């Protein structure tokens, strides 16, 4: 399946969103600029809120059991 790079518009058959390492890095930078460096993710089991780098979510994905590897934050609602 031919895909289009979200950064440069080039058609490609490799990555999900970008065509090269350079475009991949630019895409990560755009995501952080638009959505922030960290996301607060609530552990469904404990109810604790963890501060997770957006790049980790994008690069590795995030599973519930991974949350223990990130700091717990106290977010006032």
Tab-separated table of C-alpha atoms in Angstrom:
chain	number	residue	atom	x	y	z
A	1	UNK	CA	0.000	0.000	0.000
A	2	UNK	CA	1.417	3.371	-0.997
A	3	UNK	CA	1.345	5.962	1.764
A	4	UNK	CA	1.973	9.700	1.756
A	5	UNK	CA	4.509	11.280	4.113
A	6	UNK	CA	2.764	13.728	6.473
A	7	UNK	CA	5.818	16.021	6.423
A	8	UNK	CA	7.014	16.255	2.815
A	9	UNK	CA	4.118	14.682	0.895
A	10	UNK	CA	6.344	12.086	-0.787
A	11	UNK	CA	4.753	8.739	-1.674
A	12	UNK	CA	6.383	5.784	0.110
A	13	UNK	CA	5.929	2.151	1.113
A	14	UNK	CA	7.836	2.100	4.380
A	15	UNK	CA	6.795	3.795	7.623
A	16	UNK	CA	3.292	4.513	8.805
A	17	UNK	CA	3.419	8.314	8.677
A	18	UNK	CA	6.781	9.444	7.305
A	19	UNK	CA	9.133	8.493	4.483
A	20	UNK	CA	12.534	8.940	6.156
A	21	UNK	CA	14.363	9.338	9.452
A	22	UNK	CA	14.579	13.090	8.843
A	23	UNK	CA	10.827	13.428	8.294
A	24	UNK	CA	10.207	11.160	11.295
A	25	UNK	CA	12.216	13.506	13.557
A	26	UNK	CA	10.398	16.556	12.163
A	27	UNK	CA	7.057	14.830	12.758
A	28	UNK	CA	7.964	14.138	16.408
A	29	UNK	CA	8.961	17.787	16.847
A	30	UNK	CA	5.633	18.933	15.373
A	31	UNK	CA	3.701	16.604	17.681
A	32	UNK	CA	5.510	17.931	20.760
A	33	UNK	CA	4.989	21.535	19.643
A	34	UNK	CA	1.267	20.996	19.064
A	35	UNK	CA	0.395	18.676	21.959
A	36	UNK	CA	3.125	19.322	24.550
A	37	UNK	CA	6.145	17.384	25.724
A	38	UNK	CA	4.256	15.285	28.286
A	39	UNK	CA	0.815	13.753	28.626
A	40	UNK	CA	-0.901	12.877	31.881
A	41	UNK	CA	-2.110	9.281	31.661
A	42	UNK	CA	-4.357	7.737	34.308
A	43	UNK	CA	-3.649	4.168	35.378
A	44	UNK	CA	-7.009	2.402	35.099
A	45	UNK	CA	-6.095	0.004	37.923
A	46	UNK	CA	-4.647	2.366	40.540
A	47	UNK	CA	-6.235	5.645	39.471
A	48	UNK	CA	-2.824	7.323	39.734
A	49	UNK	CA	-1.820	9.903	37.157
A	50	UNK	CA	1.530	9.453	35.419
A	51	UNK	CA	3.528	11.975	33.405
A	52	UNK	CA	4.496	10.248	30.153
A	53	UNK	CA	6.633	11.806	27.400
A	54	UNK	CA	4.597	12.153	24.219
A	55	UNK	CA	7.546	10.858	22.201
A	56	UNK	CA	7.507	7.593	24.205
A	57	UNK	CA	3.817	7.131	23.407
A	58	UNK	CA	4.471	7.813	19.728
A	59	UNK	CA	7.654	5.728	19.443
A	60	UNK	CA	6.867	2.708	21.632
A	61	UNK	CA	3.155	2.797	22.260
A	62	UNK	CA	1.897	2.614	25.821
A	63	UNK	CA	0.490	-0.294	27.784
A	64	UNK	CA	-1.109	-0.085	31.201
A	65	UNK	CA	1.695	-2.107	32.778
A	66	UNK	CA	4.277	0.390	31.420
A	67	UNK	CA	2.899	3.229	33.541
A	68	UNK	CA	4.875	2.097	36.599
A	69	UNK	CA	8.007	3.269	34.748
A	70	UNK	CA	6.819	6.892	34.705
A	71	UNK	CA	6.538	9.370	37.577
A	72	UNK	CA	3.264	9.800	39.427
A	73	UNK	CA	2.071	13.396	39.418
A	74	UNK	CA	-0.410	15.243	41.595
A	75	UNK	CA	-2.755	17.031	39.215
A	76	UNK	CA	-5.352	19.258	40.842
A	77	UNK	CA	-8.730	19.022	39.160
